[in-house]
Amino acid sequence: MPKILSQEDERNILEKGSDDQRAELAARADARPEVLYYLAEDKAPKVRKLIAANPSTPMQAAEKLSDDEDDEVRAELARKIGRLVPGLKRGERNALREKAIKLLETLAEDQLPKIRAVVAEEIKSSDNVPKEIVDKLARDVADIVCGPILQYSPLLNDDDLREIIAAGASQTALQSIASRTTVSEEVADDLVATLDIPAITALLTNANAQIREDTLDQIIDQAESVEDLHKPLAMRPQLSIRAMKRIAGFVASALVHAMMEQNDLPEDQAEELLERVRERLSSERLGEGDEAKLARAAQDYYQRSMLTDDFVIEQIEANRRELLLQCLSVMADIPAATVRQIIQSKSGRAVTALAWRAGLKMRTAYELQTRFALVPKAQLLHPKDGTKYPIDDNELDWHLSYFVEQA
């Protein structure tokens, strides 16, 4: 097809051209408006789709396509109009804006959720679209439609959001609200009151969400029996020391350590928190039958060569304390009771010596100190040059022998 088309060229394509030739014409920005208008009723869906996407297509032709039988055509039109309307200032090219808005309203009410979702995605961050359209999309029953609007639209205020929550929003809708750039205390209160775990998780991980202290207390009460809330709660920025003490009462030791690191606690407060966790962990003992079962599992893992550094880190992260204790016993060839004493000793050197005897890397030894044994900061033994044990084998053996000889 030539770079410049004459009217005769266009007429020939319309009358005798193939589907591909008409499609190429439909995509041209220099095609005459009446040509594009004519192609809006072309028999080939791919031609109408290109007409829907063409920025030169006149509004009258676009209106024809708003109820096209092919959903891909309507989706392409929704994408174009959704991008067009936010860029049209009020009072500027007023007739065009009014027609575009009317078309947007039609597409926002399309019977197919995927068409409405295209509109929602295109206008989700705009403050220059009619509030009525945003309100309608925000209350849509389809998550793919309401989700982007609820999460991003600057036109929704707290009253809108609280009304939507009160009306019984879906789980996805609640998560979208909880993930907004800013969430007020009032909206946060309403989200927590739903008891929806994914929504509360999204709220906790949203650093810009404002959560009252008493609302956080409600979450902590709920989280004690809901493990899915442990990590987002422990990693919530700027927790009070009071909240951290409560959280430390039930989350995994690795999470307590991460919580302390994030909040950069003074040493005395950190030790108070760690002591609280040590007391809890020391009281959490398994029955003899369960302990024997884990000991057998540890032996099985050892025989299958599964007891590696990665395996140890995985058990720390999963809070499988008793299984890891039995595994360390097998790896170091030390009685489980002695391993337990070492873990509870608060001695970074002793825990490091245990890791050394178990054949683990120094980086793993550090993880055992901090996230498993909860060694006080002042007693931690740090890797040398990032990866090496900082003391020699003789000294490591000496620190271990103190516990082994007492067994």
CSV table of C-alpha atoms in Angstrom, one decimal, residues 9-356:
chain,number,residue,atom,x,y,z
A,9,ASP,CA,-7.1,4.2,-3.8
A,10,GLU,CA,-9.4,4.2,-0.7
A,11,ARG,CA,-12.5,3.6,-2.8
A,12,ASN,CA,-10.8,0.6,-4.5
A,13,ILE,CA,-9.8,-0.9,-1.2
A,14,LEU,CA,-13.3,-0.5,0.2
A,15,GLU,CA,-15.0,-2.0,-2.8
A,16,LYS,CA,-12.5,-4.7,-3.9
A,17,GLY,CA,-9.8,-5.0,-1.2
A,18,SER,CA,-9.0,-8.1,0.8
A,19,ASP,CA,-9.5,-8.3,4.6
A,20,ASP,CA,-5.8,-7.6,5.0
A,21,GLN,CA,-5.9,-4.5,2.8
A,22,ARG,CA,-9.0,-3.2,4.6
A,23,ALA,CA,-7.3,-3.9,7.9
A,24,GLU,CA,-4.2,-1.9,6.8
A,25,LEU,CA,-6.5,1.0,5.8
A,26,ALA,CA,-8.4,0.8,9.1
A,27,ALA,CA,-5.1,1.3,11.0
A,28,ARG,CA,-4.0,4.4,9.0
A,29,ALA,CA,-4.1,7.7,10.9
A,30,ASP,CA,-4.3,9.6,7.6
A,31,ALA,CA,-7.4,7.8,6.3
A,32,ARG,CA,-10.4,10.1,5.7
A,33,PRO,CA,-13.0,10.2,8.6
A,34,GLU,CA,-15.8,9.0,6.2
A,35,VAL,CA,-13.6,6.0,5.3
A,36,LEU,CA,-13.0,5.1,8.9
A,37,TYR,CA,-16.8,5.5,9.6
A,38,TYR,CA,-17.6,3.1,6.8
A,39,LEU,CA,-15.1,0.5,8.0
A,40,ALA,CA,-16.7,0.6,11.5
A,41,GLU,CA,-19.3,-1.7,10.0
A,42,ASP,CA,-16.9,-3.9,8.1
A,43,LYS,CA,-17.7,-7.7,8.2
A,44,ALA,CA,-14.3,-8.6,9.4
A,45,PRO,CA,-13.8,-8.2,13.2
A,46,LYS,CA,-10.1,-7.5,12.9
A,47,VAL,CA,-10.9,-4.5,10.7
A,48,ARG,CA,-13.4,-3.2,13.2
A,49,LYS,CA,-10.9,-3.8,16.0
A,50,LEU,CA,-8.3,-1.6,14.2
A,51,ILE,CA,-11.0,1.1,13.7
A,52,ALA,CA,-11.7,1.0,17.5
A,53,ALA,CA,-8.0,1.5,18.2
A,54,ASN,CA,-7.4,4.2,15.6
A,55,PRO,CA,-7.1,7.6,17.3
A,56,SER,CA,-8.3,9.2,14.0
A,57,THR,CA,-11.6,7.4,14.1
A,58,PRO,CA,-14.4,9.9,14.4
A,59,MET,CA,-16.6,9.8,17.6
A,60,GLN,CA,-19.7,8.8,15.5
A,61,ALA,CA,-17.9,5.7,14.3
A,62,ALA,CA,-16.7,4.9,17.9
A,63,GLU,CA,-20.3,5.1,19.1
A,64,LYS,CA,-21.3,2.4,16.5
A,65,LEU,CA,-18.6,0.1,17.9
A,66,SER,CA,-19.7,0.5,21.6
A,67,ASP,CA,-22.2,-2.4,21.1
A,68,ASP,CA,-20.2,-4.4,18.6
A,69,GLU,CA,-21.0,-8.1,18.7
A,70,ASP,CA,-17.2,-8.9,19.1
A,71,ASP,CA,-16.0,-8.3,22.6
A,72,GLU,CA,-12.4,-7.8,21.4
A,73,VAL,CA,-13.6,-4.8,19.4
A,74,ARG,CA,-15.4,-3.3,22.4
A,75,ALA,CA,-12.3,-4.0,24.6
A,76,GLU,CA,-10.1,-2.1,22.2
A,77,LEU,CA,-12.6,0.8,22.1
A,78,ALA,CA,-12.8,0.8,25.9
A,79,ARG,CA,-9.0,1.0,26.1
A,80,LYS,CA,-8.9,4.0,23.7
A,81,ILE,CA,-11.8,5.9,25.3
A,82,GLY,CA,-10.5,5.2,28.8
A,83,ARG,CA,-7.2,6.9,27.8
A,84,LEU,CA,-8.9,9.7,26.0
A,85,VAL,CA,-11.3,11.0,28.6
A,86,PRO,CA,-8.8,11.8,31.4
A,87,GLY,CA,-6.9,14.0,29.0
A,88,LEU,CA,-9.8,16.1,28.0
A,89,LYS,CA,-10.1,19.1,30.3
A,90,ARG,CA,-13.5,20.4,31.4
A,91,GLY,CA,-14.7,23.1,29.1
A,92,GLU,CA,-12.2,22.3,26.4
A,93,ARG,CA,-13.6,20.8,23.2
A,94,ASN,CA,-16.8,20.4,25.2
A,95,ALA,CA,-18.8,18.5,22.6
A,96,LEU,CA,-16.0,15.9,22.1
A,97,ARG,CA,-15.7,15.5,25.9
A,98,GLU,CA,-19.4,15.0,26.4
A,99,LYS,CA,-19.6,12.3,23.6
A,100,ALA,CA,-16.5,10.6,25.0
A,101,ILE,CA,-17.9,10.5,28.5
A,102,LYS,CA,-21.2,9.1,27.3
A,103,LEU,CA,-19.3,6.4,25.4
A,104,LEU,CA,-17.2,5.7,28.5
A,105,GLU,CA,-20.4,5.3,30.5
A,106,THR,CA,-21.8,2.9,28.0
A,107,LEU,CA,-18.6,0.8,28.1
A,108,ALA,CA,-18.5,0.9,31.9
A,109,GLU,CA,-21.9,-0.8,31.9
A,110,ASP,CA,-21.0,-3.4,29.3
A,111,GLN,CA,-22.4,-6.9,30.0
A,112,LEU,CA,-18.9,-8.5,30.0
A,113,PRO,CA,-16.8,-7.9,33.1
A,114,LYS,CA,-13.6,-7.9,31.0
A,115,ILE,CA,-14.8,-4.8,29.1
A,116,ARG,CA,-15.7,-3.0,32.3
A,117,ALA,CA,-12.3,-4.1,33.6
A,118,VAL,CA,-10.5,-2.4,30.7
A,119,VAL,CA,-12.3,0.9,31.5
A,120,ALA,CA,-11.5,0.5,35.2
A,121,GLU,CA,-7.8,-0.1,34.5
A,122,GLU,CA,-7.5,2.9,32.2
A,123,ILE,CA,-9.2,5.4,34.5
A,124,LYS,CA,-8.2,4.0,37.9
A,125,SER,CA,-5.7,6.8,38.7
A,126,SER,CA,-7.4,9.7,37.1
A,127,ASP,CA,-9.1,12.6,38.9
A,128,ASN,CA,-10.5,14.0,35.7
A,129,VAL,CA,-13.3,11.5,35.0
A,130,PRO,CA,-16.9,11.7,36.2
A,131,LYS,CA,-17.3,10.5,39.8
A,132,GLU,CA,-20.5,8.7,38.8
A,133,ILE,CA,-18.5,6.3,36.6
A,134,VAL,CA,-15.9,5.7,39.3
A,135,ASP,CA,-18.6,5.0,41.9
A,136,LYS,CA,-20.3,2.5,39.6
A,137,LEU,CA,-17.1,0.7,38.9
A,138,ALA,CA,-16.1,0.7,42.5
A,139,ARG,CA,-19.2,-1.2,43.4
A,140,ASP,CA,-19.1,-3.6,40.5
A,141,VAL,CA,-19.6,-7.2,41.5
A,142,ALA,CA,-16.6,-8.4,39.5
A,143,ASP,CA,-13.3,-8.2,41.3
A,144,ILE,CA,-11.3,-7.5,38.1
A,145,VAL,CA,-13.5,-4.4,37.7
A,146,CYS,CA,-13.8,-2.9,41.2
A,147,GLY,CA,-10.3,-3.9,42.4
A,148,PRO,CA,-8.2,-1.3,40.4
A,149,ILE,CA,-10.7,1.5,41.2
A,150,LEU,CA,-10.8,0.7,44.9
A,151,GLN,CA,-7.0,0.5,45.2
A,152,TYR,CA,-6.1,3.6,43.1
A,153,SER,CA,-8.9,6.0,42.4
A,154,PRO,CA,-8.3,9.4,44.1
A,155,LEU,CA,-12.0,10.3,43.7
A,156,LEU,CA,-13.0,7.8,46.4
A,157,ASN,CA,-13.2,9.3,49.8
A,158,ASP,CA,-13.4,7.7,53.2
A,159,ASP,CA,-17.2,7.8,53.2
A,160,ASP,CA,-17.3,5.9,49.9
A,161,LEU,CA,-14.8,3.3,51.1
A,162,ARG,CA,-16.5,2.7,54.4
A,163,GLU,CA,-19.9,2.4,52.7
A,164,ILE,CA,-18.5,-0.2,50.3
A,165,ILE,CA,-16.9,-2.2,53.2
A,166,ALA,CA,-20.2,-2.0,55.2
A,167,ALA,CA,-22.1,-3.3,52.2
A,168,GLY,CA,-20.2,-6.6,52.3
A,169,ALA,CA,-17.4,-6.2,49.9
A,170,SER,CA,-15.6,-9.2,48.5
A,171,GLN,CA,-12.2,-10.4,49.9
A,172,THR,CA,-10.4,-9.0,46.8
A,173,ALA,CA,-12.2,-5.6,47.2
A,174,LEU,CA,-11.2,-5.4,50.8
A,175,GLN,CA,-7.6,-6.2,50.0
A,176,SER,CA,-7.7,-3.5,47.3
A,177,ILE,CA,-8.9,-0.9,49.8
A,178,ALA,CA,-6.3,-2.0,52.4
A,179,SER,CA,-3.6,-1.5,49.7
A,180,ARG,CA,-4.4,2.1,48.9
A,181,THR,CA,-1.7,4.7,49.0
A,182,THR,CA,-3.2,6.1,52.2
A,183,VAL,CA,-5.6,4.4,54.5
A,184,SER,CA,-7.2,6.4,57.3
A,185,GLU,CA,-7.7,5.1,60.8
A,186,GLU,CA,-11.4,5.0,60.3
A,187,VAL,CA,-11.2,2.9,57.2
A,188,ALA,CA,-8.6,0.7,58.9
A,189,ASP,CA,-11.0,0.1,61.8
A,190,ASP,CA,-13.7,-1.0,59.4
A,191,LEU,CA,-11.3,-3.4,57.6
A,192,VAL,CA,-10.2,-5.0,60.8
A,193,ALA,CA,-13.8,-5.4,61.9
A,194,THR,CA,-14.5,-7.6,58.9
A,195,LEU,CA,-12.0,-10.2,60.3
A,196,ASP,CA,-10.9,-10.9,56.8
A,197,ILE,CA,-7.3,-12.3,57.0
A,198,PRO,CA,-6.0,-11.3,53.6
A,199,ALA,CA,-7.4,-7.8,54.0
A,200,ILE,CA,-5.8,-7.4,57.4
A,201,THR,CA,-2.5,-8.8,56.0
A,202,ALA,CA,-2.6,-6.2,53.2
A,203,LEU,CA,-3.3,-3.5,55.8
A,204,LEU,CA,-0.4,-4.5,58.0
A,205,THR,CA,2.0,-4.6,55.1
A,206,ASN,CA,0.9,-1.2,53.9
A,207,ALA,CA,3.3,1.3,55.5
A,208,ASN,CA,1.0,4.2,54.8
A,209,ALA,CA,-2.0,2.7,56.5
A,210,GLN,CA,-2.9,4.4,59.8
A,211,ILE,CA,-3.8,1.9,62.5
A,212,ARG,CA,-4.8,3.0,66.0
A,213,GLU,CA,-3.1,1.3,68.9
A,214,ASP,CA,-6.3,-0.3,70.1
A,215,THR,CA,-7.1,-1.5,66.6
A,216,LEU,CA,-3.6,-3.1,66.5
A,217,ASP,CA,-4.5,-4.8,69.8
A,218,GLN,CA,-7.5,-6.3,68.2
A,219,ILE,CA,-5.3,-7.7,65.4
A,220,ILE,CA,-2.8,-9.1,67.9
A,221,ASP,CA,-5.7,-10.8,69.8
A,222,GLN,CA,-6.8,-12.4,66.5
A,223,ALA,CA,-3.3,-13.2,65.3
A,224,GLU,CA,-2.4,-15.4,68.2
A,225,SER,CA,-4.5,-18.2,66.7
A,226,VAL,CA,-4.0,-17.2,63.0
A,227,GLU,CA,-0.5,-18.0,61.8
A,228,ASP,CA,-1.0,-16.2,58.5
A,229,LEU,CA,-1.0,-13.0,60.4
A,230,HIS,CA,2.2,-13.6,62.3
A,231,LYS,CA,4.7,-12.4,59.7
A,232,PRO,CA,2.8,-9.3,58.5
A,233,LEU,CA,2.2,-8.3,62.1
A,234,ALA,CA,5.8,-8.8,63.3
A,235,MET,CA,7.1,-6.9,60.3
A,236,ARG,CA,4.6,-3.9,60.7
A,237,PRO,CA,6.8,-0.7,60.7
A,238,GLN,CA,7.1,1.3,63.9
A,239,LEU,CA,5.6,-1.0,66.4
A,240,SER,CA,5.5,0.1,70.0
A,241,ILE,CA,7.6,-1.9,72.5
A,242,ARG,CA,4.3,-2.9,74.2
A,243,ALA,CA,3.0,-4.3,70.9
A,244,MET,CA,6.2,-6.1,70.3
A,245,LYS,CA,6.1,-7.8,73.7
A,246,ARG,CA,2.7,-9.1,73.0
A,247,ILE,CA,3.6,-10.3,69.5
A,248,ALA,CA,6.8,-12.0,70.9
A,249,GLY,CA,4.4,-14.0,73.0
A,250,PHE,CA,3.4,-16.3,70.1
A,251,VAL,CA,5.3,-15.7,66.9
A,252,ALA,CA,8.3,-17.8,65.7
A,253,SER,CA,11.7,-16.9,67.1
A,254,ALA,CA,13.0,-16.0,63.7
A,255,LEU,CA,10.2,-13.4,63.3
A,256,VAL,CA,11.0,-12.0,66.8
A,257,HIS,CA,14.5,-11.4,65.6
A,258,ALA,CA,13.4,-9.8,62.4
A,259,MET,CA,11.0,-7.6,64.3
A,260,MET,CA,13.8,-6.4,66.6
A,261,GLU,CA,16.1,-5.7,63.7
A,262,GLN,CA,13.5,-3.7,61.8
A,263,ASN,CA,12.7,-1.6,64.9
A,264,ASP,CA,16.4,-1.2,65.9
A,265,LEU,CA,15.6,-1.7,69.6
A,266,PRO,CA,18.1,-0.6,72.3
A,267,GLU,CA,20.0,-3.5,73.8
A,268,ASP,CA,18.2,-3.6,77.1
A,269,GLN,CA,14.8,-3.6,75.4
A,270,ALA,CA,16.0,-6.2,72.9
A,271,GLU,CA,17.2,-8.5,75.7
A,272,GLU,CA,13.9,-8.1,77.6
A,273,LEU,CA,12.1,-9.2,74.5
A,274,LEU,CA,14.4,-12.1,73.8
A,275,GLU,CA,14.1,-13.3,77.4
A,276,ARG,CA,10.3,-13.3,77.1
A,277,VAL,CA,10.6,-15.6,74.0
A,278,ARG,CA,13.2,-17.9,75.7
A,279,GLU,CA,10.8,-18.4,78.6
A,280,ARG,CA,8.0,-19.2,76.3
A,281,LEU,CA,10.0,-21.6,74.2
A,282,SER,CA,11.5,-23.4,77.2
A,283,SER,CA,7.9,-24.2,78.3
A,284,GLU,CA,6.9,-25.5,74.9
A,285,ARG,CA,8.0,-29.1,75.1
A,286,LEU,CA,6.8,-32.1,73.2
A,287,GLY,CA,5.7,-35.4,74.7
A,288,GLU,CA,8.1,-38.3,74.6
A,289,GLY,CA,6.3,-40.0,71.8
A,290,ASP,CA,6.4,-36.9,69.6
A,291,GLU,CA,10.1,-36.3,70.4
A,292,ALA,CA,11.0,-39.9,69.5
A,293,LYS,CA,9.1,-39.5,66.2
A,294,LEU,CA,11.1,-36.4,65.3
A,295,ALA,CA,14.3,-38.1,66.3
A,296,ARG,CA,13.5,-41.0,63.9
A,297,ALA,CA,12.7,-38.4,61.2
A,298,ALA,CA,16.1,-36.7,61.8
A,299,GLN,CA,17.9,-40.0,61.4
A,300,ASP,CA,16.0,-40.6,58.1
A,301,TYR,CA,16.9,-37.2,56.8
A,302,TYR,CA,20.6,-37.8,57.8
A,303,GLN,CA,20.7,-41.2,56.0
A,304,ARG,CA,19.3,-39.6,52.9
A,305,SER,CA,21.9,-36.8,53.0
A,306,MET,CA,19.3,-34.1,53.4
A,307,LEU,CA,20.7,-32.3,56.4
A,308,THR,CA,22.4,-29.4,54.6
A,309,ASP,CA,22.8,-25.7,55.3
A,310,ASP,CA,19.7,-25.0,53.2
A,311,PHE,CA,17.7,-27.6,55.1
A,312,VAL,CA,18.7,-25.9,58.4
A,313,ILE,CA,17.7,-22.4,57.2
A,314,GLU,CA,14.4,-23.8,55.9
A,315,GLN,CA,13.6,-25.3,59.4
A,316,ILE,CA,14.4,-22.0,61.0
A,317,GLU,CA,12.2,-20.1,58.7
A,318,ALA,CA,9.3,-22.6,59.1
A,319,ASN,CA,9.7,-22.5,62.9
A,320,ARG,CA,10.2,-26.3,63.1
A,321,ARG,CA,12.2,-25.9,66.3
A,322,GLU,CA,12.0,-29.5,67.7
A,323,LEU,CA,12.7,-31.1,64.4
A,324,LEU,CA,15.8,-28.9,63.9
A,325,LEU,CA,17.0,-29.6,67.4
A,326,GLN,CA,16.8,-33.4,66.7
A,327,CYS,CA,18.6,-32.8,63.3
A,328,LEU,CA,21.4,-30.8,64.9
A,329,SER,CA,21.8,-33.7,67.4
A,330,VAL,CA,22.3,-36.2,64.6
A,331,MET,CA,24.5,-33.9,62.6
A,332,ALA,CA,26.8,-33.1,65.6
A,333,ASP,CA,26.5,-36.5,67.2
A,334,ILE,CA,25.5,-34.9,70.5
A,335,PRO,CA,22.5,-35.9,72.6
A,336,ALA,CA,19.4,-33.9,71.9
A,337,ALA,CA,19.3,-32.8,75.6
A,338,THR,CA,22.7,-31.3,75.3
A,339,VAL,CA,21.8,-29.5,72.0
A,340,ARG,CA,18.8,-28.1,73.9
A,341,GLN,CA,21.1,-26.8,76.7
A,342,ILE,CA,23.4,-25.2,74.1
A,343,ILE,CA,20.5,-23.5,72.3
A,344,GLN,CA,19.2,-22.2,75.6
A,345,SER,CA,22.6,-21.0,76.9
A,346,LYS,CA,22.5,-17.5,75.3
A,347,SER,CA,26.1,-18.2,74.3
A,348,GLY,CA,27.0,-17.2,70.7
A,349,ARG,CA,30.3,-19.2,71.0
A,350,ALA,CA,28.5,-22.3,72.1
A,351,VAL,CA,25.9,-22.2,69.4
A,352,THR,CA,28.6,-21.5,66.8
A,353,ALA,CA,30.6,-24.4,68.1
A,354,LEU,CA,27.5,-26.6,67.7
A,355,ALA,CA,27.1,-25.5,64.1
A,356,TRP,CA,30.8,-26.2,63.5
